[in-house]
Amino acid sequence: MLTALLFLLSAGAIYLACEYFVNGVEWFGQKLNLGATATGTILAAFGTALPESAVTFVAVILGKTPEQRDIGVGAALGGPLVLATIAYAVVGVALWMNRHRLMRADHRVRVEHGRLARDQSWFLAIFVVKCGLGLVAFALKPWLGVLFLAAYGLYVWRELKASDTAPEEEELEPLKLRPNEANPSFWWVAAQTTLALLVIALASHTFVKQIEAIGVAWQLSPHLVALVLSPVATELPETMNALIWVRQGKERLALANISGAMMIQATIPSSLALFGTPWLFDAPLMVAGVLTGVAVVYLWWLFRRGRVDARWLVPVGLLYGVFAAYIAWHYGSHL
C-alpha cells in the first residue's frame, strides 16, 4: 500500500512540478533572449535530462560492480528509445484529443518541420556512431567520449545561432509564483524554475524506486524492470512537459524539448558510459539501438515531408511495445 501511495504521489508531484517548470523555463528563455525553439531544445531539455544523466554518472563512474555499470549503459540506450517512441506518440495523441479544445480545424502539427528533420538527422548520425562503438573493442575507445561532448557543444552552438520567435498563440502565461506581475524579475523566474526542477528530480527518483519495488512485488524479471520500465520512468518529466505544452497549443516547444533531450541522451550519458565501462552491447541493447534507429528514420521522413498529421506520430509508440515484448521473451527463454 505504501509503495502504491508513493507511486501515485510521486507521479502527481512530477506533473505538478512540470507545470511550474515549463512556465518558468519559458520566462527564462525570454529573459535570456533565446528563440522559442532554443528554449525547448536547450533549457527545458537540459533541465529535465539532469536526473537521468545523474543516474548514468552514479552507475558508470561510481558503480563498484559490472552489474551497476551495466545499469548506466542500459540507461544511455533506453532513454533515447523512450523519447523517440513513447514521447512522440504522447504528443500525437494529445494533439489528436485536444483538437477541439484548441479550436483547430485539422490535426496538423504546427512546427518548423525542417528544423526538426535536421535534429533527427543529427541525432541519427551520432546514434549510429554510438551503436557502432558498442559492437567493437579497442584500447582508445574511452577517449572517444570526448567527441560526444564536443558534438553536444556543437549542437548547442547551432541552436543558439538559429533565431526564431513565438507565434501569437504561444503567448507567455503569467509566472505562477508572481501571477499579478506583467514582467517578473529574473530572480523570481530563476527561483521558480530551479525549485520546480528540484521537485522533479526528487519525485522522479522516488518514482523509479517505486517502479523497482513493484517489479519485485510482482516477481518481474530484474532485466525487464531495468531495460523497459525504468527508462519510461526516468523520461517521465520530458513526456509530462510535452503533454502540458501540447494542451496549451505549444507543440513546437513540446517537440523541441523532446528533440533536445534526445540529443543530450545521445551524447552526455554515452560519453560518461564510454569513460567508465567497456561499452559493449549484448543482444537486448542491440535491439534497443535498432528500434531507436527505425523510429528516428520514420520521424525524419515525417518532418522532412513538411506537413505532419498528429495521428501519424502515434504508431511510433508501438515500437516500444515491440522492445518490451522482445525483452520479456529474451529473458523468459533464459530462465
JSON list of C-alpha atoms in Angstrom, two decimals, residues 126-280:
[
{"chain": "A", "resi": 126, "resn": "ILE", "atom": "CA", "xyz": [25.60, 10.46, -33.61]},
{"chain": "A", "resi": 127, "resn": "PHE", "atom": "CA", "xyz": [23.50, 7.45, -32.60]},
{"chain": "A", "resi": 128, "resn": "VAL", "atom": "CA", "xyz": [24.86, 5.26, -35.43]},
{"chain": "A", "resi": 129, "resn": "VAL", "atom": "CA", "xyz": [28.44, 6.01, -34.31]},
{"chain": "A", "resi": 130, "resn": "LYS", "atom": "CA", "xyz": [27.46, 5.37, -30.69]},
{"chain": "A", "resi": 131, "resn": "CYS", "atom": "CA", "xyz": [25.92, 1.97, -31.52]},
{"chain": "A", "resi": 132, "resn": "GLY", "atom": "CA", "xyz": [28.82, 1.05, -33.83]},
{"chain": "A", "resi": 133, "resn": "LEU", "atom": "CA", "xyz": [31.25, 1.57, -30.93]},
{"chain": "A", "resi": 134, "resn": "GLY", "atom": "CA", "xyz": [29.16, -0.86, -28.88]},
{"chain": "A", "resi": 135, "resn": "LEU", "atom": "CA", "xyz": [30.00, -3.67, -31.31]},
{"chain": "A", "resi": 136, "resn": "VAL", "atom": "CA", "xyz": [33.81, -3.41, -31.27]},
{"chain": "A", "resi": 137, "resn": "ALA", "atom": "CA", "xyz": [36.53, -3.36, -28.61]},
{"chain": "A", "resi": 138, "resn": "PHE", "atom": "CA", "xyz": [39.75, -1.35, -28.85]},
{"chain": "A", "resi": 139, "resn": "ALA", "atom": "CA", "xyz": [42.08, 0.44, -26.43]},
{"chain": "A", "resi": 140, "resn": "LEU", "atom": "CA", "xyz": [41.33, 4.05, -27.37]},
{"chain": "A", "resi": 141, "resn": "LYS", "atom": "CA", "xyz": [37.53, 3.72, -27.11]},
{"chain": "A", "resi": 142, "resn": "PRO", "atom": "CA", "xyz": [37.15, 5.58, -23.73]},
{"chain": "A", "resi": 143, "resn": "TRP", "atom": "CA", "xyz": [38.81, 8.69, -25.19]},
{"chain": "A", "resi": 144, "resn": "LEU", "atom": "CA", "xyz": [36.11, 8.92, -27.86]},
{"chain": "A", "resi": 145, "resn": "GLY", "atom": "CA", "xyz": [33.71, 10.03, -25.12]},
{"chain": "A", "resi": 146, "resn": "VAL", "atom": "CA", "xyz": [35.22, 13.50, -25.55]},
{"chain": "A", "resi": 147, "resn": "LEU", "atom": "CA", "xyz": [33.92, 13.59, -29.13]},
{"chain": "A", "resi": 148, "resn": "PHE", "atom": "CA", "xyz": [30.35, 13.05, -27.92]},
{"chain": "A", "resi": 149, "resn": "LEU", "atom": "CA", "xyz": [30.66, 16.00, -25.52]},
{"chain": "A", "resi": 150, "resn": "ALA", "atom": "CA", "xyz": [32.05, 18.10, -28.39]},
{"chain": "A", "resi": 151, "resn": "ALA", "atom": "CA", "xyz": [29.13, 17.03, -30.61]},
{"chain": "A", "resi": 152, "resn": "TYR", "atom": "CA", "xyz": [26.64, 18.25, -28.00]},
{"chain": "A", "resi": 153, "resn": "GLY", "atom": "CA", "xyz": [28.53, 21.54, -27.67]},
{"chain": "A", "resi": 154, "resn": "LEU", "atom": "CA", "xyz": [28.31, 21.98, -31.45]},
{"chain": "A", "resi": 155, "resn": "TYR", "atom": "CA", "xyz": [24.57, 21.24, -31.37]},
{"chain": "A", "resi": 156, "resn": "VAL", "atom": "CA", "xyz": [24.01, 23.86, -28.63]},
{"chain": "A", "resi": 157, "resn": "TRP", "atom": "CA", "xyz": [26.03, 26.43, -30.60]},
{"chain": "A", "resi": 158, "resn": "ARG", "atom": "CA", "xyz": [23.91, 25.73, -33.69]},
{"chain": "A", "resi": 159, "resn": "GLU", "atom": "CA", "xyz": [20.65, 26.08, -31.73]},
{"chain": "A", "resi": 160, "resn": "LEU", "atom": "CA", "xyz": [21.76, 29.38, -30.17]},
{"chain": "A", "resi": 161, "resn": "LYS", "atom": "CA", "xyz": [22.68, 30.77, -33.60]},
{"chain": "A", "resi": 162, "resn": "ALA", "atom": "CA", "xyz": [19.30, 29.92, -35.12]},
{"chain": "A", "resi": 163, "resn": "SER", "atom": "CA", "xyz": [16.80, 32.67, -34.43]},
{"chain": "A", "resi": 164, "resn": "ASP", "atom": "CA", "xyz": [13.03, 32.28, -34.22]},
{"chain": "A", "resi": 165, "resn": "THR", "atom": "CA", "xyz": [10.12, 33.88, -32.43]},
{"chain": "A", "resi": 166, "resn": "ALA", "atom": "CA", "xyz": [6.99, 32.50, -30.87]},
{"chain": "A", "resi": 167, "resn": "PRO", "atom": "CA", "xyz": [3.74, 32.90, -32.83]},
{"chain": "A", "resi": 168, "resn": "GLU", "atom": "CA", "xyz": [0.82, 34.70, -31.24]},
{"chain": "A", "resi": 169, "resn": "GLU", "atom": "CA", "xyz": [-0.80, 31.52, -29.91]},
{"chain": "A", "resi": 170, "resn": "GLU", "atom": "CA", "xyz": [2.37, 30.86, -27.87]},
{"chain": "A", "resi": 171, "resn": "GLU", "atom": "CA", "xyz": [2.00, 33.94, -25.68]},
{"chain": "A", "resi": 172, "resn": "LEU", "atom": "CA", "xyz": [3.63, 33.71, -22.27]},
{"chain": "A", "resi": 173, "resn": "GLU", "atom": "CA", "xyz": [1.33, 32.98, -19.36]},
{"chain": "A", "resi": 174, "resn": "PRO", "atom": "CA", "xyz": [1.99, 34.90, -16.10]},
{"chain": "A", "resi": 175, "resn": "LEU", "atom": "CA", "xyz": [4.74, 33.45, -13.90]},
{"chain": "A", "resi": 176, "resn": "LYS", "atom": "CA", "xyz": [2.96, 31.14, -11.46]},
{"chain": "A", "resi": 177, "resn": "LEU", "atom": "CA", "xyz": [4.83, 32.49, -8.41]},
{"chain": "A", "resi": 178, "resn": "ARG", "atom": "CA", "xyz": [4.08, 36.12, -9.43]},
{"chain": "A", "resi": 179, "resn": "PRO", "atom": "CA", "xyz": [0.73, 35.91, -11.30]},
{"chain": "A", "resi": 180, "resn": "ASN", "atom": "CA", "xyz": [-0.03, 39.63, -10.97]},
{"chain": "A", "resi": 181, "resn": "GLU", "atom": "CA", "xyz": [3.26, 40.88, -12.42]},
{"chain": "A", "resi": 182, "resn": "ALA", "atom": "CA", "xyz": [3.44, 41.55, -16.16]},
{"chain": "A", "resi": 183, "resn": "ASN", "atom": "CA", "xyz": [7.24, 41.33, -16.13]},
{"chain": "A", "resi": 184, "resn": "PRO", "atom": "CA", "xyz": [8.57, 39.39, -13.11]},
{"chain": "A", "resi": 185, "resn": "SER", "atom": "CA", "xyz": [12.20, 39.80, -12.14]},
{"chain": "A", "resi": 186, "resn": "PHE", "atom": "CA", "xyz": [14.88, 37.39, -13.31]},
{"chain": "A", "resi": 187, "resn": "TRP", "atom": "CA", "xyz": [15.37, 36.11, -9.74]},
{"chain": "A", "resi": 188, "resn": "TRP", "atom": "CA", "xyz": [11.71, 35.08, -9.38]},
{"chain": "A", "resi": 189, "resn": "VAL", "atom": "CA", "xyz": [11.92, 33.28, -12.74]},
{"chain": "A", "resi": 190, "resn": "ALA", "atom": "CA", "xyz": [15.15, 31.52, -11.72]},
{"chain": "A", "resi": 191, "resn": "ALA", "atom": "CA", "xyz": [13.71, 30.60, -8.30]},
{"chain": "A", "resi": 192, "resn": "GLN", "atom": "CA", "xyz": [10.54, 29.04, -9.76]},
{"chain": "A", "resi": 193, "resn": "THR", "atom": "CA", "xyz": [12.45, 27.11, -12.44]},
{"chain": "A", "resi": 194, "resn": "THR", "atom": "CA", "xyz": [15.10, 25.83, -10.00]},
{"chain": "A", "resi": 195, "resn": "LEU", "atom": "CA", "xyz": [12.60, 24.80, -7.31]},
{"chain": "A", "resi": 196, "resn": "ALA", "atom": "CA", "xyz": [10.42, 23.01, -9.86]},
{"chain": "A", "resi": 197, "resn": "LEU", "atom": "CA", "xyz": [13.49, 21.19, -11.19]},
{"chain": "A", "resi": 198, "resn": "LEU", "atom": "CA", "xyz": [14.48, 20.06, -7.68]},
{"chain": "A", "resi": 199, "resn": "VAL", "atom": "CA", "xyz": [10.97, 18.69, -7.08]},
{"chain": "A", "resi": 200, "resn": "ILE", "atom": "CA", "xyz": [11.06, 16.92, -10.48]},
{"chain": "A", "resi": 201, "resn": "ALA", "atom": "CA", "xyz": [14.43, 15.32, -9.64]},
{"chain": "A", "resi": 202, "resn": "LEU", "atom": "CA", "xyz": [13.30, 14.18, -6.16]},
{"chain": "A", "resi": 203, "resn": "ALA", "atom": "CA", "xyz": [9.91, 12.92, -7.34]},
{"chain": "A", "resi": 204, "resn": "SER", "atom": "CA", "xyz": [11.49, 11.14, -10.34]},
{"chain": "A", "resi": 205, "resn": "HIS", "atom": "CA", "xyz": [13.95, 9.37, -8.04]},
{"chain": "A", "resi": 206, "resn": "THR", "atom": "CA", "xyz": [11.08, 8.26, -5.79]},
{"chain": "A", "resi": 207, "resn": "PHE", "atom": "CA", "xyz": [9.01, 7.18, -8.81]},
{"chain": "A", "resi": 208, "resn": "VAL", "atom": "CA", "xyz": [11.83, 5.00, -10.19]},
{"chain": "A", "resi": 209, "resn": "LYS", "atom": "CA", "xyz": [12.30, 3.37, -6.75]},
{"chain": "A", "resi": 210, "resn": "GLN", "atom": "CA", "xyz": [8.59, 2.51, -6.59]},
{"chain": "A", "resi": 211, "resn": "ILE", "atom": "CA", "xyz": [8.75, 1.04, -10.11]},
{"chain": "A", "resi": 212, "resn": "GLU", "atom": "CA", "xyz": [11.59, -1.20, -8.92]},
{"chain": "A", "resi": 213, "resn": "ALA", "atom": "CA", "xyz": [9.65, -2.16, -5.77]},
{"chain": "A", "resi": 214, "resn": "ILE", "atom": "CA", "xyz": [6.55, -3.01, -7.82]},
{"chain": "A", "resi": 215, "resn": "GLY", "atom": "CA", "xyz": [8.74, -5.16, -10.09]},
{"chain": "A", "resi": 216, "resn": "VAL", "atom": "CA", "xyz": [9.97, -7.11, -7.06]},
{"chain": "A", "resi": 217, "resn": "ALA", "atom": "CA", "xyz": [6.45, -7.46, -5.63]},
{"chain": "A", "resi": 218, "resn": "TRP", "atom": "CA", "xyz": [5.09, -8.75, -8.96]},
{"chain": "A", "resi": 219, "resn": "GLN", "atom": "CA", "xyz": [8.14, -11.01, -9.38]},
{"chain": "A", "resi": 220, "resn": "LEU", "atom": "CA", "xyz": [9.06, -9.39, -12.70]},
{"chain": "A", "resi": 221, "resn": "SER", "atom": "CA", "xyz": [12.47, -10.07, -14.21]},
{"chain": "A", "resi": 222, "resn": "PRO", "atom": "CA", "xyz": [15.06, -7.51, -12.97]},
{"chain": "A", "resi": 223, "resn": "HIS", "atom": "CA", "xyz": [16.14, -7.09, -16.60]},
{"chain": "A", "resi": 224, "resn": "LEU", "atom": "CA", "xyz": [12.55, -6.27, -17.63]},
{"chain": "A", "resi": 225, "resn": "VAL", "atom": "CA", "xyz": [12.40, -3.58, -14.93]},
{"chain": "A", "resi": 226, "resn": "ALA", "atom": "CA", "xyz": [15.88, -2.16, -15.70]},
{"chain": "A", "resi": 227, "resn": "LEU", "atom": "CA", "xyz": [15.56, -2.12, -19.50]},
{"chain": "A", "resi": 228, "resn": "VAL", "atom": "CA", "xyz": [11.84, -1.48, -20.03]},
{"chain": "A", "resi": 229, "resn": "LEU", "atom": "CA", "xyz": [10.13, 0.13, -17.02]},
{"chain": "A", "resi": 230, "resn": "SER", "atom": "CA", "xyz": [12.93, 2.25, -15.53]},
{"chain": "A", "resi": 231, "resn": "PRO", "atom": "CA", "xyz": [13.69, 4.18, -18.77]},
{"chain": "A", "resi": 232, "resn": "VAL", "atom": "CA", "xyz": [9.99, 5.07, -19.08]},
{"chain": "A", "resi": 233, "resn": "ALA", "atom": "CA", "xyz": [10.05, 6.35, -15.51]},
{"chain": "A", "resi": 234, "resn": "THR", "atom": "CA", "xyz": [13.23, 8.40, -15.94]},
{"chain": "A", "resi": 235, "resn": "GLU", "atom": "CA", "xyz": [11.91, 10.04, -19.13]},
{"chain": "A", "resi": 236, "resn": "LEU", "atom": "CA", "xyz": [8.58, 10.90, -17.47]},
{"chain": "A", "resi": 237, "resn": "PRO", "atom": "CA", "xyz": [9.46, 14.62, -16.96]},
{"chain": "A", "resi": 238, "resn": "GLU", "atom": "CA", "xyz": [10.08, 15.17, -20.69]},
{"chain": "A", "resi": 239, "resn": "THR", "atom": "CA", "xyz": [6.83, 13.36, -21.51]},
{"chain": "A", "resi": 240, "resn": "MET", "atom": "CA", "xyz": [4.91, 15.41, -18.93]},
{"chain": "A", "resi": 241, "resn": "ASN", "atom": "CA", "xyz": [6.41, 18.65, -20.26]},
{"chain": "A", "resi": 242, "resn": "ALA", "atom": "CA", "xyz": [5.33, 17.70, -23.77]},
{"chain": "A", "resi": 243, "resn": "LEU", "atom": "CA", "xyz": [1.81, 16.89, -22.60]},
{"chain": "A", "resi": 244, "resn": "ILE", "atom": "CA", "xyz": [1.46, 20.23, -20.78]},
{"chain": "A", "resi": 245, "resn": "TRP", "atom": "CA", "xyz": [2.79, 22.27, -23.71]},
{"chain": "A", "resi": 246, "resn": "VAL", "atom": "CA", "xyz": [0.56, 20.45, -26.21]},
{"chain": "A", "resi": 247, "resn": "ARG", "atom": "CA", "xyz": [-2.51, 21.14, -24.06]},
{"chain": "A", "resi": 248, "resn": "GLN", "atom": "CA", "xyz": [-1.54, 24.83, -24.30]},
{"chain": "A", "resi": 249, "resn": "GLY", "atom": "CA", "xyz": [-1.25, 24.58, -28.09]},
{"chain": "A", "resi": 250, "resn": "LYS", "atom": "CA", "xyz": [2.56, 24.93, -27.95]},
{"chain": "A", "resi": 251, "resn": "GLU", "atom": "CA", "xyz": [3.61, 21.73, -29.71]},
{"chain": "A", "resi": 252, "resn": "ARG", "atom": "CA", "xyz": [6.71, 23.47, -31.05]},
{"chain": "A", "resi": 253, "resn": "LEU", "atom": "CA", "xyz": [8.07, 23.77, -27.52]},
{"chain": "A", "resi": 254, "resn": "ALA", "atom": "CA", "xyz": [6.93, 20.22, -26.73]},
{"chain": "A", "resi": 255, "resn": "LEU", "atom": "CA", "xyz": [8.72, 18.67, -29.70]},
{"chain": "A", "resi": 256, "resn": "ALA", "atom": "CA", "xyz": [11.77, 20.91, -29.22]},
{"chain": "A", "resi": 257, "resn": "ASN", "atom": "CA", "xyz": [12.03, 19.65, -25.61]},
{"chain": "A", "resi": 258, "resn": "ILE", "atom": "CA", "xyz": [11.89, 16.01, -26.76]},
{"chain": "A", "resi": 259, "resn": "SER", "atom": "CA", "xyz": [14.32, 16.63, -29.63]},
{"chain": "A", "resi": 260, "resn": "GLY", "atom": "CA", "xyz": [16.79, 18.43, -27.36]},
{"chain": "A", "resi": 261, "resn": "ALA", "atom": "CA", "xyz": [16.53, 15.73, -24.69]},
{"chain": "A", "resi": 262, "resn": "MET", "atom": "CA", "xyz": [17.26, 13.07, -27.33]},
{"chain": "A", "resi": 263, "resn": "MET", "atom": "CA", "xyz": [20.45, 14.92, -28.31]},
{"chain": "A", "resi": 264, "resn": "ILE", "atom": "CA", "xyz": [21.53, 15.05, -24.67]},
{"chain": "A", "resi": 265, "resn": "GLN", "atom": "CA", "xyz": [20.77, 11.34, -24.24]},
{"chain": "A", "resi": 266, "resn": "ALA", "atom": "CA", "xyz": [22.77, 10.54, -27.39]},
{"chain": "A", "resi": 267, "resn": "THR", "atom": "CA", "xyz": [25.86, 12.39, -26.17]},
{"chain": "A", "resi": 268, "resn": "ILE", "atom": "CA", "xyz": [26.35, 13.12, -22.45]},
{"chain": "A", "resi": 269, "resn": "PRO", "atom": "CA", "xyz": [25.30, 9.78, -20.85]},
{"chain": "A", "resi": 270, "resn": "SER", "atom": "CA", "xyz": [27.08, 7.98, -23.71]},
{"chain": "A", "resi": 271, "resn": "SER", "atom": "CA", "xyz": [30.32, 9.86, -23.07]},
{"chain": "A", "resi": 272, "resn": "LEU", "atom": "CA", "xyz": [30.09, 9.01, -19.35]},
{"chain": "A", "resi": 273, "resn": "ALA", "atom": "CA", "xyz": [29.47, 5.34, -20.17]},
{"chain": "A", "resi": 274, "resn": "LEU", "atom": "CA", "xyz": [32.44, 5.30, -22.58]},
{"chain": "A", "resi": 275, "resn": "PHE", "atom": "CA", "xyz": [34.67, 6.76, -19.86]},
{"chain": "A", "resi": 276, "resn": "GLY", "atom": "CA", "xyz": [33.59, 4.22, -17.22]},
{"chain": "A", "resi": 277, "resn": "THR", "atom": "CA", "xyz": [32.62, 0.96, -18.98]},
{"chain": "A", "resi": 278, "resn": "PRO", "atom": "CA", "xyz": [33.82, -1.29, -21.85]},
{"chain": "A", "resi": 279, "resn": "TRP", "atom": "CA", "xyz": [30.71, -0.10, -23.81]},
{"chain": "A", "resi": 280, "resn": "LEU", "atom": "CA", "xyz": [29.99, -3.46, -25.42]}
]
